Short mmCIF file of C-alpha atoms in Angstrom, two decimals:
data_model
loop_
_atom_site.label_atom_id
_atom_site.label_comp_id
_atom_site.label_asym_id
_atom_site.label_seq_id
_atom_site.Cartn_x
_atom_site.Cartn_y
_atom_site.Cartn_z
CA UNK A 27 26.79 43.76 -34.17
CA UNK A 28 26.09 40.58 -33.11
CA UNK A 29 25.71 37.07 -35.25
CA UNK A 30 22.50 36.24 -34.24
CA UNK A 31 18.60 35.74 -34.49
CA UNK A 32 16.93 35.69 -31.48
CA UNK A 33 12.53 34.55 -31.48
CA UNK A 34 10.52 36.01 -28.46
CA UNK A 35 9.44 33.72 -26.22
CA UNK A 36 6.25 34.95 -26.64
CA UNK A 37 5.93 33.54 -30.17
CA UNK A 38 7.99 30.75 -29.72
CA UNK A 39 4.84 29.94 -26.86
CA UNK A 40 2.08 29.86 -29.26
CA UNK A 41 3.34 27.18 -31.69
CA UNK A 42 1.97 23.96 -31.79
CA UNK A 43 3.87 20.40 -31.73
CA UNK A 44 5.49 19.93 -35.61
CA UNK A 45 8.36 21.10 -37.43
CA UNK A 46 8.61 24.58 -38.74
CA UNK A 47 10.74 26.18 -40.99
CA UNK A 48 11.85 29.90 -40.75
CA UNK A 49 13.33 32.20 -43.69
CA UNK A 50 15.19 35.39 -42.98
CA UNK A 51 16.14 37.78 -45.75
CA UNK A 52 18.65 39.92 -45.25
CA UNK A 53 17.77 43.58 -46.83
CA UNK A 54 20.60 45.61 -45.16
CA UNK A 55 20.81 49.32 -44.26
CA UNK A 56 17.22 49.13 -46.57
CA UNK A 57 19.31 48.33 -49.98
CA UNK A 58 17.67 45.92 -52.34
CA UNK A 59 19.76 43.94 -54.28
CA UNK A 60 18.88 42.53 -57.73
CA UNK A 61 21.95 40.16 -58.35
CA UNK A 62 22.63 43.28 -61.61
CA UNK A 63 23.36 46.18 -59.63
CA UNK A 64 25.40 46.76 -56.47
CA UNK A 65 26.52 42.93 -56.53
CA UNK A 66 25.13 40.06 -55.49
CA UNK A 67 22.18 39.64 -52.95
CA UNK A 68 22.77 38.65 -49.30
CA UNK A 69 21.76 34.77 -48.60
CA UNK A 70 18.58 33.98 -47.19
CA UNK A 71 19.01 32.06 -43.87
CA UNK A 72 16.88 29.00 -43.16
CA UNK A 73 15.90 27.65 -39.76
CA UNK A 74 14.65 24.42 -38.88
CA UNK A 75 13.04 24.23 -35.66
CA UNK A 76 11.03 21.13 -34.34
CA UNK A 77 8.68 21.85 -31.35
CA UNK A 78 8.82 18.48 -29.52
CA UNK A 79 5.28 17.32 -27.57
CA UNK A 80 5.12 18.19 -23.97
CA UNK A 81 5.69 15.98 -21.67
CA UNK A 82 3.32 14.01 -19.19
CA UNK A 83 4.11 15.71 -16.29
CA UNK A 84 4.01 19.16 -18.09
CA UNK A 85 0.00 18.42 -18.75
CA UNK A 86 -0.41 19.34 -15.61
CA UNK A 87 -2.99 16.38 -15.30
CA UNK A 88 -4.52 15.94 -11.90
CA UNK A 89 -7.45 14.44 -10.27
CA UNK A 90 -9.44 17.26 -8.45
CA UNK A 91 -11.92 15.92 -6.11
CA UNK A 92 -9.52 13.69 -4.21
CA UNK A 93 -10.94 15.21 -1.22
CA UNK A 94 -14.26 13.83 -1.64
CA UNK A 95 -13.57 10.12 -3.09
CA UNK A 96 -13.63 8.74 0.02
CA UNK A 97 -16.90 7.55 1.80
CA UNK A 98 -18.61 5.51 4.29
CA UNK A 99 -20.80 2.54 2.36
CA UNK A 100 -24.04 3.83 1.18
CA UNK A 101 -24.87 1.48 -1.85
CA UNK A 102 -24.27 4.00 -4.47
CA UNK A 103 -21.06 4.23 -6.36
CA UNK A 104 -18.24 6.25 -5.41
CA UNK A 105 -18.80 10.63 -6.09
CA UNK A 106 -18.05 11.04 -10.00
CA UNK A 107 -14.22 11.81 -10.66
CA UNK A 108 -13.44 15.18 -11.55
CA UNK A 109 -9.54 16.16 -13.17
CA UNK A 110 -8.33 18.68 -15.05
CA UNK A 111 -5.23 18.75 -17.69
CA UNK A 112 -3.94 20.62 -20.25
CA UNK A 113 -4.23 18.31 -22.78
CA UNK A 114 -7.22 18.70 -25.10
CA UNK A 115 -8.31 14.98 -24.82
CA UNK A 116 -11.04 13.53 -23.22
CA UNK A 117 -10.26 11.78 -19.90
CA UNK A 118 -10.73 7.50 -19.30
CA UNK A 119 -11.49 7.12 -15.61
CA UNK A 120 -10.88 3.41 -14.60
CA UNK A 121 -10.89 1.63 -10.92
CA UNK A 122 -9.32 -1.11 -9.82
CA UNK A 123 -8.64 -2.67 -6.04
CA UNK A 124 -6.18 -1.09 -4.44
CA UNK A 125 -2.83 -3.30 -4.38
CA UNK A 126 -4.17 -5.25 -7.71
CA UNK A 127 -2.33 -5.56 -11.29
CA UNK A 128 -2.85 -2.58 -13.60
CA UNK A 129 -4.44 -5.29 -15.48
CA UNK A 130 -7.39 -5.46 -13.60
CA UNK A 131 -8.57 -1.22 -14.08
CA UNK A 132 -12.01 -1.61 -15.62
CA UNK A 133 -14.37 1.45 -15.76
CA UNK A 134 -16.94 0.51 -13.25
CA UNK A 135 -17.50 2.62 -10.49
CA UNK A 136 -17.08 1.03 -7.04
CA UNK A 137 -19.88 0.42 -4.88
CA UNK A 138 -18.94 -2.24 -2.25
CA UNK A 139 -16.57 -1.24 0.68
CA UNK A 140 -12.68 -1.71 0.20
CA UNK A 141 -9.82 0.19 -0.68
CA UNK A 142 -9.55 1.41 -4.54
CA UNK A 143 -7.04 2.83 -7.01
CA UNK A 144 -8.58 5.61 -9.82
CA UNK A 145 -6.76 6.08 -12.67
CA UNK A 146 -7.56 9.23 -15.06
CA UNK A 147 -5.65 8.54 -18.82
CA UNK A 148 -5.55 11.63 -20.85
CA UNK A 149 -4.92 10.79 -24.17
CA UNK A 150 -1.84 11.72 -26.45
CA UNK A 151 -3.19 15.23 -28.18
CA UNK A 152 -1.44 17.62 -30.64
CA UNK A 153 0.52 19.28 -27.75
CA UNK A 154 0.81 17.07 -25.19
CA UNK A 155 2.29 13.25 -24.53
CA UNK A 156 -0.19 10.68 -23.06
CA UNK A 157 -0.60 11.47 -19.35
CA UNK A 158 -1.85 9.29 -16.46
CA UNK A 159 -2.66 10.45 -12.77
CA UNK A 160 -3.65 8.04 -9.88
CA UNK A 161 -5.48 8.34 -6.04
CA UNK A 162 -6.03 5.55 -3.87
CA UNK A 163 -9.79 5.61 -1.80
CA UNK A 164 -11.72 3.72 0.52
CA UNK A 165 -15.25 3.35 0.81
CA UNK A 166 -15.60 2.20 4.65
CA UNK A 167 -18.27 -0.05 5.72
CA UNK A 168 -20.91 0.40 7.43
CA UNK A 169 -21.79 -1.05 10.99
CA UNK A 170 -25.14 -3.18 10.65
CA UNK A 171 -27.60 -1.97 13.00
CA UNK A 172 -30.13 -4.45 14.31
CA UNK A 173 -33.70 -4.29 15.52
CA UNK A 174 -34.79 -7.12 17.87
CA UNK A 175 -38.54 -8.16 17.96
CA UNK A 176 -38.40 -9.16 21.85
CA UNK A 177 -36.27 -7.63 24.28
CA UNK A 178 -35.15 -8.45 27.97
CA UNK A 179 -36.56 -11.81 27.72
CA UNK A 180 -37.69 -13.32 30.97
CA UNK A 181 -37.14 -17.63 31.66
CA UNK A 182 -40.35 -19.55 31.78
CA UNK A 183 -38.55 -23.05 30.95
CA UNK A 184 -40.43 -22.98 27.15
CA UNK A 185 -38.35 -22.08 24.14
CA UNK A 186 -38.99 -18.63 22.97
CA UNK A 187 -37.60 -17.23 19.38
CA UNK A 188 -36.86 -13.60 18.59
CA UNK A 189 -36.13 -12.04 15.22
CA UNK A 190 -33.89 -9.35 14.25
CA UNK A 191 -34.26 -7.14 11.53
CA UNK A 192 -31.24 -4.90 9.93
CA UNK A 193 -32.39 -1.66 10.18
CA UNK A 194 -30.06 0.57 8.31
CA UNK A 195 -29.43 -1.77 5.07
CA UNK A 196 -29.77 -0.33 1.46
CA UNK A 197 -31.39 -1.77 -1.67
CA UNK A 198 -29.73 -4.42 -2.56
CA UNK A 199 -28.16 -5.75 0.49
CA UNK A 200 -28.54 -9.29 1.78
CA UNK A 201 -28.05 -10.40 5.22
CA UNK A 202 -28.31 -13.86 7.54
CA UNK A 203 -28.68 -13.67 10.88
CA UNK A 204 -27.75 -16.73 12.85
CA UNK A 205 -28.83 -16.92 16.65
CA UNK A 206 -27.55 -20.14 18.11
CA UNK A 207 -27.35 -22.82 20.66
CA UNK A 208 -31.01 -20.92 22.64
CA UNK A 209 -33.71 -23.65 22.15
CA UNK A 210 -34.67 -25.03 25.43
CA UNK A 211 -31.88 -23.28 27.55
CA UNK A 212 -32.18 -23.66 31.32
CA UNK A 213 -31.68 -21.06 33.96
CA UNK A 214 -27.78 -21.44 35.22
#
């Protein structure tokens, strides 16, 4: 007979982050034992146990949709981050330039083209430390496409303008167009 108490694994599983406290009575070979008769009753046997909180990289937090974050400049914010974790907590997304202090992470989604950093905090929860995941992105910009009033311009000796118009810009977009250095140019 051996010395020991042994707790399945399965029920060890199922218990939360905290300190428990186990009691075993002894009743042997199905005897009971008053302290009167038979001598005196076995000792109970106490067991402290403390379940510690798992750690950050057992949350198993992870961002998703890394797939889709990046995109080619469209004047909408980056696709909405998606993670999953196995802490109960609700998630902080925050964005930052890529390369910049940690400082710098606000929560406002990207719009303008650049590389990025996402951060997803999951908070500290009754299982589970705090956890933290990152992905780097880039939202690529987009070539300007232009749309020129006049083309293939013959010399007649007068000045003549044109005007361009960007043809593929978004709301919000502002754009100067410079054409130099053409007023009065002669034929050489």
């Amino acid at each position: 007979v051996e010395n020991k108490i042994v707790f399945k694994n399965e029920y060890l599983k199922k218990l939360s982050a905290g300190d428990y406290t186990f009691i075993v009575s002894y009743n042997p070979a199905g005897e009971t034992y008053d302290n009167t008769s038979h001598g005196a009753a076995a000792n109970d046997s106490t067991i402290s146990l403390t379940v510690m909180k798992a750690s950050a990289e057992a949350s198993g937090t992870k961002i998703t949709n890394t797939d889709k974050l990046s995109k080619t400049y469209d004047g909408n914010p980056t696709v909405r981050i998606e993670s999953s974790s196995n802490s109960t907590g609700t998630p902080k997304v925050e964005y930052k330039k890529k390369g910049a202090s940690d400082d710098t992470y606000s929560s406002a989604v990207p719009t303008d083209a650049g590389e990025y950093t996402v951060r997803v905090t999951y908070p500290e929860d009754e299982n589970y430390a705090e956890s933290k995941v990152t992905s780097d992105f880039k939202i690529s910009p987009v070539q300007v496409k232009l749309t020129w009033s006049a083309d293939g311009l013959i010399y007649n000796g007068q000045a003549q303008n044109v005007t361009a118009k960007v043809s593929n810009a978004f709301e919000g977009d502002k754009f100067e167009i410079k054409y130099e250095s053409n007023a009065d140019a002669a034929v050489g």
